[in-house]
Amino acid sequence: EVTTGRLVFFSTFQGCQQRSSKMLRVEEAQQFIWQKTASEKQRKGDKRVKNRAQPLGGTCCCRNTVFSSLCVSFSQALLPMANVAMIDYTLEFLTATGVEETFVFCCWKSAEIKEHLQKSKWCRPTSPNTVRFVTSDLYRSLGDVLRDVDAKSLVRSDFILVTGDVVSNLNISRALEEHKLRRKMEKNVSVMTMIFKESSPGHHARCKEDDIVIAMDSATNRVLHYQRTQGLKRFRFPMSLFQNSIENVEVRHDLLDCHISICSPQVAELFTDNFDYQTRDDFVRGLLVNEEILGNQIHMHVTTEEYGAHICNLLMYEAVCSDIIRRWVYPLTPEMNFSDDKNQSYTHSKHNIYRGVDVSLGHGSMLKENVLIGQGTVIGSNCSIMNSVIGQNCRIGDEVTLDGAFLWDGVHIADNVVICHSVICDEAEVKEKVKLKPHCVLSSQVVVGPDITLSEGTVISLHPPDEEEEDDDQFSDDSGVNKEESKVKLKGYNKKDVGSEGRGYLWKADDKNEDDEEQRQSLWGEEGMDTQAFVFQNEVLGTLQRGEEENISCDNLVLEINSLKYAYNISLNEMMQVLSKVILEFPLQQLDANLDSQNYFSALLPLLKNWTPLFKNYIKRSSDHLNALFAIEEFFLEHDSLCTSIAKVLMTFYQLEILEEDVILNWFSLRDVSDKGKQLRKNQRLQKFIQWLEEAEEESSDGDQD
């Protein structure tokens, strides 16, 4: 039986669905938080207080190797997610779960974490979740922390284990009840319940480095096999998995690991007994291999609703920030101010626009969709901003374009700057006429420009990259700060890298075994082709095919496509391009060998007439018209044998009032196009159509004057 990314086995092995993997392992950079639930602290009778175990709280093992260029001066736990520190989301989730005490185990930059939390609502007398701190330079992994926990006998009842960079609104009460029931029926057998969220392959919240395949007993939810899929072309399962007495073995590849686990006290003891266990993965694999000897089992709980994600690289950082703004993590939305910070007061308006207090927006500037602006930020005139987060007290000049930009507090952006899918850290400055291509990172107080273009994946920091090699131990606290500052003063900046007025060092892959692409992946994660957009395109195609076969109305198709748009985190620009491409490619499936311009247009014409309301629902602004035209151009460049029909196609779009004549003329007159695009514009039929439009526009203008 095959269903949405899973395979179910009945006694014998049937096969396995394969897919490319996602997500970066970050054991060194993870922050672990241990929690003790309020329900586990309640005991019957007078013995309730005497026997109550000391609660164990959060653990932050902040070895910032993944975010090293960002986290030289502060902990990863304090990275701003939609202008709120990561650790605040984790604590909010735990508090909502019923946690009353949280012990935070800190290593790297523990003083900064403690200072942040002491100023937050978590350390107020009225807080339902009391936060306590334990710091040590000896914590190098989760295993070190748990062995210390066991040595001090801090765990005597069940607890919740999550990574400190988890963002979630999951309700795990049912999972807690299942875990307790199993423990009650078979004491000390089930030691852990792992929480997963059902998420289809290709979903934007799944990353290759953290992708997994799991075999489970579908009757009891017991984990039988656990394997990460990164770099694997095929999955391997032990034959014993399908030769035992379990009737229904279910193999699942449609799960997202929320990095939330409900643990028994035996977990810490097992880490002590096995010094080679450093990570949770080590623990899970070790128990599964030695299950018959140790007698311990691991179970799982799968949720299909709500939200859970783990931020381990900048692709996930971008995805989760976008989900917060798009309200997928409700009630953890910006205007709710769950952190109870007076500086985090926002108003929410349509298209998911959030504005803080004292925000100034210049004349002609547009906040298109999914934009969060912190208090005190000033934006100049004629700016275009979408899918972006802007921190507090930022200064943005005139004619600035931000798309997928994440600006932290105090950032200065000069005039005529373009930033796409990049991160600009605290107090960094971008001078005039600078363009940042996707996946650039400017660390704190970096200055770049003027008049330069940073290529994709550029990372610039005030911290020279060779210093990281000299100081590999990033668990030690601030001992190297003065040394770092003195080295910075001695070294000059390469103006070719940062511009004539720039300040910072370009991080390059100096290791002969590492190239620039590997360095980019170490920070952003492995991306590959745009899987998310590709899957969304296939989903839209399937929706339209079903709509054609079942004669579904355009209104219902719009509802289905909108739900897909939000599910796959697709912007309006991408939406318009995908819709245009899918409809233009639709006749190709039917024509096959009879593919020529005349047959193609004959098959396309009725589709365009039937689906005109679809286009009109999404094409409303000039930029939407242009995006549709770019998609049409791209289609005919990819199918040059059909180029002679482009004039008829554009004429049909115009006659159906989908595209406006002035936008078509503007598109045709664009100069910054590829050589193939220039050749396409030399098509005689297309030129005649453009000439006809120009004459029609002139006649219309003359008529208006008369």
XYZ file of C-alpha atoms in Angstrom:
706
model
C 0.000 0.000 0.000
C 1.583 3.288 -1.074
C 0.321 6.553 0.399
C 1.886 10.039 0.321
C 5.533 9.323 0.889
C 5.113 6.166 2.964
C 5.234 2.448 2.297
C 3.375 -0.043 4.453
C 4.641 -3.621 4.790
C 2.474 -6.611 5.529
C 4.823 -9.341 6.769
C 7.212 -9.057 3.811
C 9.278 -6.278 2.256
C 7.543 -4.621 -0.703
C 10.004 -1.910 -1.691
C 10.901 1.587 -0.695
C 10.243 5.043 -2.053
C 13.421 6.961 -2.689
C 14.010 10.673 -2.750
C 16.935 13.084 -2.463
C 17.813 13.992 1.113
C 17.710 17.312 3.027
C 19.168 19.178 6.130
C 22.550 19.738 7.758
C 23.668 17.914 10.921
C 24.705 20.370 13.558
C 25.545 18.409 16.681
C 28.258 20.960 17.480
C 25.907 23.907 17.065
C 22.808 22.505 18.729
C 21.372 23.842 21.931
C 19.591 21.291 24.055
C 16.832 22.110 26.481
C 15.616 19.617 29.020
C 12.285 20.089 30.597
C 10.288 18.615 33.395
C 6.525 18.774 32.977
C 4.275 20.008 35.714
C 2.184 16.856 35.584
C 5.200 14.688 36.394
C 5.857 16.723 39.536
C 2.458 15.965 41.004
C 2.264 13.081 43.449
C -0.575 11.741 45.529
C -0.861 12.304 49.278
C 1.671 13.858 51.623
C 4.587 12.169 49.824
C 4.055 14.448 46.839
C 6.515 17.123 48.002
C 9.092 14.770 49.529
C 9.391 12.496 46.487
C 9.229 15.163 43.819
C 12.406 15.057 41.738
C 14.420 18.153 41.108
C 13.276 19.440 37.712
C 15.770 19.536 34.873
C 15.543 22.287 32.322
C 17.131 23.420 29.115
C 20.589 22.681 27.801
C 22.390 25.021 25.422
C 25.557 23.463 23.980
C 26.334 26.383 21.718
C 29.305 25.383 19.639
C 28.611 27.665 16.725
C 30.372 25.924 13.861
C 27.464 26.083 11.408
C 26.718 29.756 12.081
C 30.323 30.631 12.872
C 30.440 33.722 10.669
C 27.287 35.029 12.375
C 27.939 33.903 15.936
C 31.476 35.100 16.632
C 30.194 37.720 19.072
C 27.007 36.070 20.402
C 25.288 32.726 20.811
C 23.207 31.036 18.156
C 20.423 30.833 20.746
C 20.059 34.602 20.467
C 19.780 34.824 16.682
C 16.662 36.907 15.872
C 13.790 34.951 14.324
C 11.289 37.543 13.066
C 12.977 39.974 15.514
C 12.638 37.576 18.498
C 15.521 35.485 19.893
C 15.400 31.789 18.955
C 15.462 30.601 22.542
C 12.291 32.580 23.327
C 10.331 30.448 20.857
C 11.610 27.268 22.498
C 10.720 28.459 25.986
C 7.273 29.579 24.827
C 6.605 26.139 23.358
C 7.690 24.413 26.577
C 5.626 26.740 28.744
C 2.543 26.111 26.613
C 3.214 22.376 27.016
C 2.950 22.703 30.799
C 6.616 22.962 31.777
C 7.100 24.765 35.101
C 10.894 24.698 35.469
C 13.599 24.934 32.845
C 17.297 24.350 33.496
C 19.351 25.898 30.717
C 22.808 24.333 30.358
C 25.061 26.856 28.635
C 28.560 26.711 27.285
C 29.353 29.225 24.528
C 28.495 32.855 25.393
C 26.583 31.786 28.483
C 26.743 35.276 29.993
C 24.888 36.764 27.017
C 22.172 34.088 27.155
C 21.741 34.601 30.884
C 21.566 38.380 30.493
C 18.956 38.086 27.760
C 16.725 35.733 29.737
C 17.069 37.703 32.969
C 15.608 40.705 31.144
C 12.822 38.608 29.639
C 9.458 37.514 31.042
C 10.915 34.091 31.879
C 12.753 35.428 34.918
C 9.897 37.516 36.308
C 8.187 36.341 39.511
C 4.939 35.934 37.570
C 6.429 33.554 34.998
C 4.758 30.102 34.967
C 8.066 28.627 33.777
C 11.033 29.245 36.049
C 14.340 29.396 34.156
C 17.597 28.366 35.850
C 21.153 28.280 34.482
C 23.999 25.795 34.607
C 27.252 26.681 32.816
C 30.375 24.645 32.127
C 33.291 24.652 29.704
C 33.226 20.834 29.698
C 30.054 20.413 27.641
C 31.071 19.438 24.117
C 27.964 17.464 23.145
C 24.588 16.277 24.316
C 26.295 13.173 25.675
C 28.528 15.239 27.972
C 25.505 17.056 29.355
C 23.502 13.878 30.000
C 26.396 12.134 31.681
C 26.743 15.124 33.979
C 23.012 15.052 34.635
C 23.223 11.384 35.600
C 26.273 11.928 37.811
C 24.384 14.594 39.765
C 21.164 12.502 39.883
C 19.120 15.369 38.483
C 16.585 13.171 36.672
C 14.071 11.032 38.547
C 11.010 11.195 36.309
C 10.038 11.714 32.681
C 11.182 14.893 30.938
C 10.983 16.599 27.548
C 14.101 16.982 25.417
C 14.142 19.602 22.663
C 16.855 21.464 20.831
C 17.151 25.105 21.798
C 16.453 26.274 18.268
C 13.013 24.687 17.944
C 10.025 26.769 16.809
C 6.762 24.987 17.454
C 3.119 25.323 18.445
C 2.602 21.560 18.757
C 0.252 20.179 21.372
C 2.067 17.080 22.650
C -0.354 16.237 25.470
C -1.525 13.105 23.654
C 2.069 11.986 23.092
C 2.763 12.486 26.800
C -0.250 10.352 27.727
C 0.834 7.578 25.320
C 4.359 7.637 26.745
C 3.119 7.400 30.332
C 0.730 4.570 29.475
C 3.514 2.535 27.848
C 5.754 3.150 30.856
C 2.972 2.078 33.199
C 2.227 -1.140 31.333
C 5.887 -2.140 30.790
C 8.104 -0.369 33.283
C 11.522 0.761 31.998
C 10.980 -0.767 28.548
C 10.051 2.302 26.474
C 12.664 4.951 27.254
C 11.905 7.583 24.621
C 9.045 8.877 22.455
C 10.195 10.903 19.449
C 7.861 13.539 17.964
C 7.492 13.779 14.184
C 5.315 15.900 11.938
C 3.823 14.512 8.750
C 5.435 16.483 5.931
C 5.638 15.407 2.315
C 8.987 15.223 0.489
C 9.828 18.590 -1.049
C 8.202 20.636 1.710
C 10.189 23.790 2.428
C 10.571 22.923 6.128
C 12.460 19.716 5.243
C 16.191 19.951 4.604
C 18.416 17.307 3.042
C 20.857 17.095 5.920
C 18.143 16.180 8.426
C 16.030 13.935 6.203
C 15.257 10.508 7.640
C 13.607 7.207 6.819
C 11.989 5.255 9.641
C 10.647 1.723 9.926
C 8.007 1.280 12.595
C 5.529 -1.188 13.973
C 2.290 0.439 12.844
C 0.321 -1.313 15.602
C 2.404 0.002 18.521
C 4.334 2.981 16.999
C 7.572 1.315 18.056
C 10.651 2.459 16.109
C 12.355 -0.497 14.407
C 14.865 1.260 12.162
C 16.125 4.859 12.005
C 18.369 6.140 9.228
C 19.462 9.516 7.889
C 19.245 9.663 4.095
C 21.752 12.379 3.201
C 24.060 11.193 0.438
C 22.287 7.849 0.060
C 21.121 6.671 -3.356
C 19.316 3.713 -1.847
C 18.105 2.695 1.585
C 19.296 -0.432 3.369
C 17.245 -2.310 5.932
C 18.296 -5.339 7.991
C 16.524 -8.507 6.832
C 15.613 -9.266 10.443
C 13.245 -6.308 10.244
C 10.933 -8.294 7.978
C 11.559 -11.750 9.387
C 10.289 -11.163 12.925
C 6.794 -11.658 14.282
C 5.628 -8.097 13.625
C 2.763 -8.228 11.126
C 2.692 -4.631 9.867
C 6.040 -2.936 9.282
C 5.586 0.586 8.001
C 8.432 2.479 6.352
C 7.970 6.228 6.308
C 9.782 8.940 4.414
C 7.074 11.566 4.873
C 8.165 12.732 8.332
C 9.871 15.858 9.603
C 11.934 15.411 12.747
C 10.777 18.110 15.187
C 13.765 17.397 17.491
C 11.337 17.011 20.394
C 11.579 13.857 22.512
C 9.827 12.656 25.660
C 12.425 10.776 27.718
C 12.487 8.532 30.752
C 15.144 8.876 33.494
C 16.942 5.843 32.009
C 18.088 7.971 29.041
C 20.720 9.780 31.102
C 21.863 6.483 32.639
C 22.259 4.892 29.192
C 24.454 7.798 28.065
C 26.641 7.183 31.112
C 26.887 3.476 30.330
C 27.835 4.186 26.707
C 30.537 6.841 26.415
C 30.453 6.646 22.623
C 26.964 8.190 22.639
C 27.486 11.878 21.808
C 24.260 12.777 20.001
C 20.641 11.699 20.042
C 21.279 9.860 16.762
C 24.011 7.818 18.472
C 21.595 6.986 21.273
C 18.760 5.925 18.938
C 20.986 3.783 16.716
C 22.663 2.185 19.721
C 19.389 1.202 21.359
C 17.908 -0.173 18.147
C 20.966 -2.324 17.442
C 21.142 -3.631 21.007
C 17.417 -3.739 21.722
C 17.321 -7.460 22.465
C 20.307 -7.211 24.824
C 19.328 -4.029 26.676
C 15.594 -4.609 26.611
C 14.847 -0.950 25.872
C 12.552 0.372 23.150
C 11.945 3.690 21.390
C 8.522 4.799 20.217
C 7.287 7.639 18.052
C 4.312 9.957 17.835
C 3.255 11.534 14.528
C 1.194 14.705 14.310
C -0.493 15.926 11.138
C -1.516 19.334 12.436
C 0.234 22.363 13.905
C 3.846 23.382 13.337
C 7.289 22.203 14.371
C 10.699 23.022 12.886
C 14.365 22.957 13.840
C 16.697 25.725 12.635
C 20.088 24.269 11.780
C 21.114 26.343 8.757
C 20.176 29.586 7.031
C 17.800 27.963 4.560
C 15.786 26.750 7.540
C 16.206 30.163 9.179
C 14.705 31.805 6.106
C 11.916 29.230 5.804
C 10.837 29.438 9.449
C 10.975 33.248 9.535
C 8.721 33.264 6.477
C 6.340 30.779 8.109
C 6.079 32.960 11.215
C 5.182 35.992 9.109
C 2.691 33.933 7.095
C 1.059 32.915 10.405
C 1.691 29.176 10.147
C 2.959 29.188 13.755
C -0.106 30.871 15.275
C -0.382 32.023 18.040
C 3.363 32.746 17.790
C 2.824 35.682 15.432
C 4.560 39.080 15.580
C 1.548 41.142 16.677
C 0.793 38.710 19.544
C 4.052 39.789 21.249
C 4.350 36.459 23.092
C 7.782 37.496 24.402
C 6.074 40.373 26.254
C 8.793 42.785 25.103
C 7.672 46.401 24.931
C 9.841 46.852 21.829
C 7.973 44.064 20.014
C 4.642 45.829 19.491
C 3.318 45.463 15.935
C 0.185 46.195 13.956
C -0.918 43.600 11.406
C -2.562 44.484 8.090
C -3.530 42.598 4.939
C -0.914 40.783 2.859
C 0.864 40.058 6.172
C 2.395 43.476 6.679
C 3.619 44.060 10.258
C 4.736 47.537 11.361
C 6.334 48.423 14.674
C 6.044 51.688 16.570
C 7.502 54.852 14.983
C 8.097 53.291 11.555
C 8.467 55.845 8.765
C 7.683 54.905 5.138
C 8.770 57.294 2.370
C 6.687 58.507 -0.570
C 6.168 55.904 -3.294
C 7.568 53.008 -1.256
C 5.622 49.733 -1.421
C 5.343 46.975 1.166
C 4.068 44.224 -1.127
C 3.584 41.113 1.026
C 5.022 39.283 4.030
C 7.009 42.159 5.521
C 7.939 42.743 9.176
C 9.424 46.111 10.214
C 10.810 46.750 13.703
C 10.239 49.894 15.716
C 12.076 53.104 14.868
C 13.000 52.031 11.341
C 13.015 54.697 8.618
C 12.461 53.736 4.955
C 13.147 56.168 2.104
C 11.124 56.851 -1.020
C 10.334 54.559 -3.977
C 11.447 51.389 -2.203
C 10.073 47.931 -2.990
C 10.003 45.444 -0.091
C 8.576 41.916 0.014
C 9.130 38.669 1.936
C 11.547 40.430 4.273
C 12.219 41.042 7.967
C 13.670 44.377 9.070
C 14.913 44.885 12.619
C 14.684 47.857 14.940
C 16.204 51.286 14.235
C 17.280 50.499 10.676
C 17.853 53.220 8.077
C 16.947 52.410 4.475
C 17.598 54.888 1.650
C 15.734 55.658 -1.575
C 15.150 53.294 -4.522
C 15.996 50.206 -2.470
C 14.721 46.731 -3.398
C 14.482 44.043 -0.716
C 13.223 40.551 -1.573
C 13.800 37.813 0.969
C 16.120 40.079 2.963
C 16.692 39.626 6.698
C 18.017 42.810 8.285
C 18.849 42.753 11.979
C 18.876 45.758 14.320
C 20.635 49.005 13.426
C 21.378 48.155 9.786
C 22.024 51.050 7.370
C 21.134 50.632 3.686
C 22.043 53.462 1.293
C 20.290 54.459 -1.964
C 19.850 52.197 -5.004
C 20.642 48.938 -3.205
C 19.247 45.531 -4.198
C 19.270 42.669 -1.668
C 17.890 39.198 -2.504
C 17.571 36.306 -0.021
C 20.448 37.413 2.187
C 21.163 38.087 5.869
C 22.518 41.430 7.119
C 23.541 41.323 10.788
C 23.448 43.987 13.496
C 24.810 47.439 12.630
C 26.129 46.393 9.224
C 26.144 49.021 6.484
C 25.536 48.719 2.745
C 26.690 51.721 0.715
C 25.162 53.150 -2.481
C 24.538 51.047 -5.603
C 25.411 47.711 -4.024
C 23.724 44.513 -5.194
C 23.662 41.377 -3.032
C 22.814 38.219 -4.923
C 21.118 35.314 -3.094
C 22.660 33.670 -0.012
C 24.996 36.484 0.969
C 25.797 37.094 4.634
C 27.178 40.319 6.113
C 28.190 39.815 9.737
C 27.844 42.434 12.472
C 29.325 45.895 11.766
C 30.537 44.935 8.298
C 30.557 47.713 5.667
C 30.383 47.030 1.911
C 30.388 49.329 -1.094
C 29.798 51.587 -2.771
C 28.959 50.419 -6.302
C 29.845 46.714 -6.101
C 28.026 43.426 -6.641
C 28.474 40.555 -4.202
C 28.203 37.202 -5.944
C 25.923 34.432 -4.701
C 26.986 32.883 -1.410
C 29.391 35.671 -0.401
C 30.152 35.787 3.342
C 31.885 38.833 4.836
C 32.818 39.164 8.501
C 34.963 41.411 10.695
C 36.380 38.164 12.066
C 39.182 36.938 9.751
C 38.513 33.342 8.638
C 42.015 32.131 9.503
C 41.426 33.016 13.162
C 38.720 30.365 13.355
C 41.311 27.753 12.404
C 43.728 29.030 15.062
C 41.015 29.051 17.727
C 39.126 25.851 17.060
C 37.710 25.617 20.573
C 34.674 27.834 20.446
C 33.318 26.649 23.792
C 35.682 28.871 25.731
C 33.978 32.135 26.484
C 35.477 35.566 25.840
C 39.177 34.900 26.327
C 39.988 35.486 22.676
C 38.092 38.719 22.149
C 40.972 41.103 22.805
C 43.285 38.978 20.652
C 40.701 39.055 17.864
C 40.364 42.841 18.000
C 44.144 43.335 17.905
C 44.451 41.059 14.869
C 41.688 42.948 13.069
C 43.539 46.208 13.603
C 46.737 44.753 12.148
C 45.121 43.408 8.968
C 43.956 45.501 6.042
C 40.709 44.976 4.136
C 40.728 43.896 0.508
C 38.867 46.674 -1.281
C 38.135 44.388 -4.236
C 36.095 42.209 -1.903
C 34.261 44.845 0.161
C 34.434 48.054 -1.918
C 36.441 51.273 -1.603
C 34.739 52.229 1.691
C 34.220 48.674 2.890
C 35.230 47.010 6.117
C 35.428 43.237 6.541
C 37.018 40.003 5.347
C 35.752 37.704 2.628
C 35.373 34.161 3.903
C 36.764 31.755 1.342
C 37.189 28.000 1.255
C 40.928 27.874 1.873
C 41.042 24.131 2.492
C 42.141 22.335 -0.663
C 39.455 19.728 -0.028
C 36.674 22.294 0.274
C 35.311 24.453 -2.526
C 33.163 27.584 -2.327
C 29.976 25.595 -2.864
C 30.767 23.377 0.137
C 31.386 26.475 2.236
C 28.033 27.930 1.168
C 26.286 24.679 2.048
C 27.930 24.608 5.472
C 26.124 27.861 6.295
C 22.925 27.735 4.227
C 22.503 23.978 3.897
C 22.240 21.870 0.780
C 19.702 23.270 -1.626
C 20.059 21.479 -4.961
C 17.420 22.369 -7.517
C 14.399 24.314 -6.300
C 12.582 21.239 -5.048
C 9.861 23.228 -3.359
C 8.895 25.186 -6.487
C 9.210 22.030 -8.586
C 6.844 20.076 -6.344
C 4.438 23.034 -6.256
C 4.475 23.175 -10.063
C 3.595 19.484 -10.262
C 0.800 19.968 -7.735
C -0.672 22.846 -9.773
C -0.427 20.737 -12.929
C -2.263 17.881 -11.216
C -4.944 20.287 -9.985
C -5.542 21.683 -13.479
C -5.601 18.210 -15.014
C -8.270 17.148 -12.550
C -10.127 20.402 -13.165
C -10.189 19.702 -16.905
C -11.284 16.091 -16.482
C -13.962 16.796 -13.878
C -15.029 20.215 -15.201
C -14.232 21.945 -11.880
C -15.104 25.647 -11.769
C -12.340 28.238 -11.752
C -13.469 29.509 -8.349
C -12.807 26.092 -6.813
C -9.517 25.785 -8.678
C -8.446 29.134 -7.217
C -9.188 27.843 -3.710
C -7.112 24.700 -4.292
C -4.208 26.591 -5.864
C -4.227 29.130 -3.028
C -3.985 26.347 -0.455
C -1.023 24.897 -2.372
C 0.585 28.341 -2.560
C 0.532 28.714 1.212
C 1.500 25.107 1.871
C 4.636 25.406 -0.286
C 5.496 28.950 0.785
C 5.272 30.354 -2.761
C 5.442 34.116 -3.384
C 3.100 35.955 -5.750
C 5.929 36.370 -8.267
C 6.635 32.637 -8.282
C 2.909 31.900 -8.345
C 2.416 33.874 -11.547
C 5.387 32.295 -13.276
C 4.400 28.759 -12.289
C 0.767 29.193 -13.351
C 1.764 30.614 -16.737
C 4.313 27.870 -17.350
C 1.945 25.054 -16.335
C -0.865 26.251 -18.608
C 1.479 26.820 -21.548
C 2.937 23.317 -21.117
C -0.464 21.676 -20.691
C -1.072 20.935 -24.421
C 2.354 19.313 -24.784
C 1.136 16.189 -22.971
C -1.656 15.697 -25.495
C 0.205 16.451 -28.741
C 3.335 14.284 -28.381
C 4.489 13.484 -31.963
C 2.097 15.994 -33.578
C 3.902 18.920 -32.017
C 3.944 21.964 -34.306
C 2.956 25.608 -33.871
C -0.485 25.272 -35.453
C -1.523 22.186 -33.466
C -0.078 23.654 -30.287
C -2.046 26.901 -30.524
C -5.246 25.057 -31.448
C -4.907 22.959 -28.276
C -3.959 25.948 -26.097
C -6.713 28.356 -27.183
C -9.674 26.622 -25.445
C -7.587 26.208 -22.269
C -6.813 29.927 -22.151
C -10.491 30.748 -22.615
C -11.580 28.329 -19.883
C -8.923 29.419 -17.406
C -9.029 33.175 -17.991
C -10.536 33.718 -14.487
C -7.515 31.940 -13.020
C -5.130 34.412 -14.604
C -7.261 37.407 -13.695
C -7.340 36.294 -10.079
C -3.545 36.534 -9.836
C -2.617 39.180 -12.433
C -3.504 42.487 -10.827
C -0.340 44.598 -10.654
C 2.082 45.654 -13.374
C 4.711 43.356 -11.868
C 2.260 40.428 -12.194
C 1.819 41.185 -15.914
C 5.592 41.282 -16.365
C 6.107 38.014 -14.470
C 3.550 36.325 -16.724
C 5.314 37.704 -19.804
C 8.696 36.505 -18.537
C 7.208 33.023 -18.057
C 5.766 33.094 -21.587
C 9.138 34.193 -22.969
C 10.963 31.453 -21.047
C 8.538 28.832 -22.364
C 9.090 29.766 -26.019
C 12.862 29.987 -25.533
C 12.788 26.411 -24.224
C 10.511 25.270 -27.101
C 11.974 27.118 -30.077
C 10.002 24.933 -32.530
C 6.852 26.690 -31.289
C 8.219 30.239 -31.486
C 6.103 31.118 -34.522
C 2.983 30.885 -32.336
C 4.129 33.410 -29.713
C 2.375 36.279 -31.483
C -0.949 34.396 -31.491
C -0.527 33.485 -27.837
C 0.170 37.089 -26.818
C -2.720 38.292 -28.980
C -5.030 35.852 -27.172
C -3.810 37.007 -23.755
C -4.470 40.592 -24.864
C -7.917 39.906 -26.354
C -8.994 38.003 -23.232
C -7.919 41.070 -21.222
C -5.410 39.053 -19.229
C -2.409 41.189 -20.254
C -2.414 44.944 -20.847
C -0.961 46.443 -24.002
C 1.359 48.932 -22.288
C 3.006 46.144 -20.237
C 3.425 43.999 -23.378
C 5.099 46.958 -25.112
C 7.349 47.570 -22.102
C 8.324 43.892 -22.033
C 9.169 43.906 -25.756
C 11.320 47.046 -25.426
C 13.438 45.693 -22.555
C 17.152 45.987 -23.319
C 18.593 43.848 -20.551
C 17.721 40.487 -22.118
C 19.712 37.436 -23.180
C 20.893 36.849 -26.732
C 18.105 34.296 -27.201
C 15.625 36.857 -25.917
C 16.851 39.387 -28.459
C 16.540 36.789 -31.200
C 12.985 35.987 -30.092
C 12.041 39.653 -30.410
C 13.150 39.562 -34.057
C 10.337 37.128 -34.865
C 8.445 38.787 -37.730
C 4.972 37.813 -36.522
C 5.788 39.085 -33.033
C 7.080 42.367 -34.467
C 3.888 42.792 -36.519
C 1.799 42.199 -33.391
C 3.842 44.764 -31.448
C 3.465 47.235 -34.336
C -0.300 46.661 -34.321
C -0.389 47.322 -30.554
C 1.602 50.542 -30.944
C -0.709 51.783 -33.679
C -3.751 50.862 -31.599
C -2.295 52.773 -28.656
C -1.628 55.817 -30.842
C -5.168 55.739 -32.229
C -6.512 55.478 -28.701
C -4.409 58.466 -27.629
C -5.598 60.517 -30.651
C -9.193 59.593 -29.854
C -8.786 60.744 -26.268
C -7.356 64.075 -27.440
C -10.258 64.616 -29.845
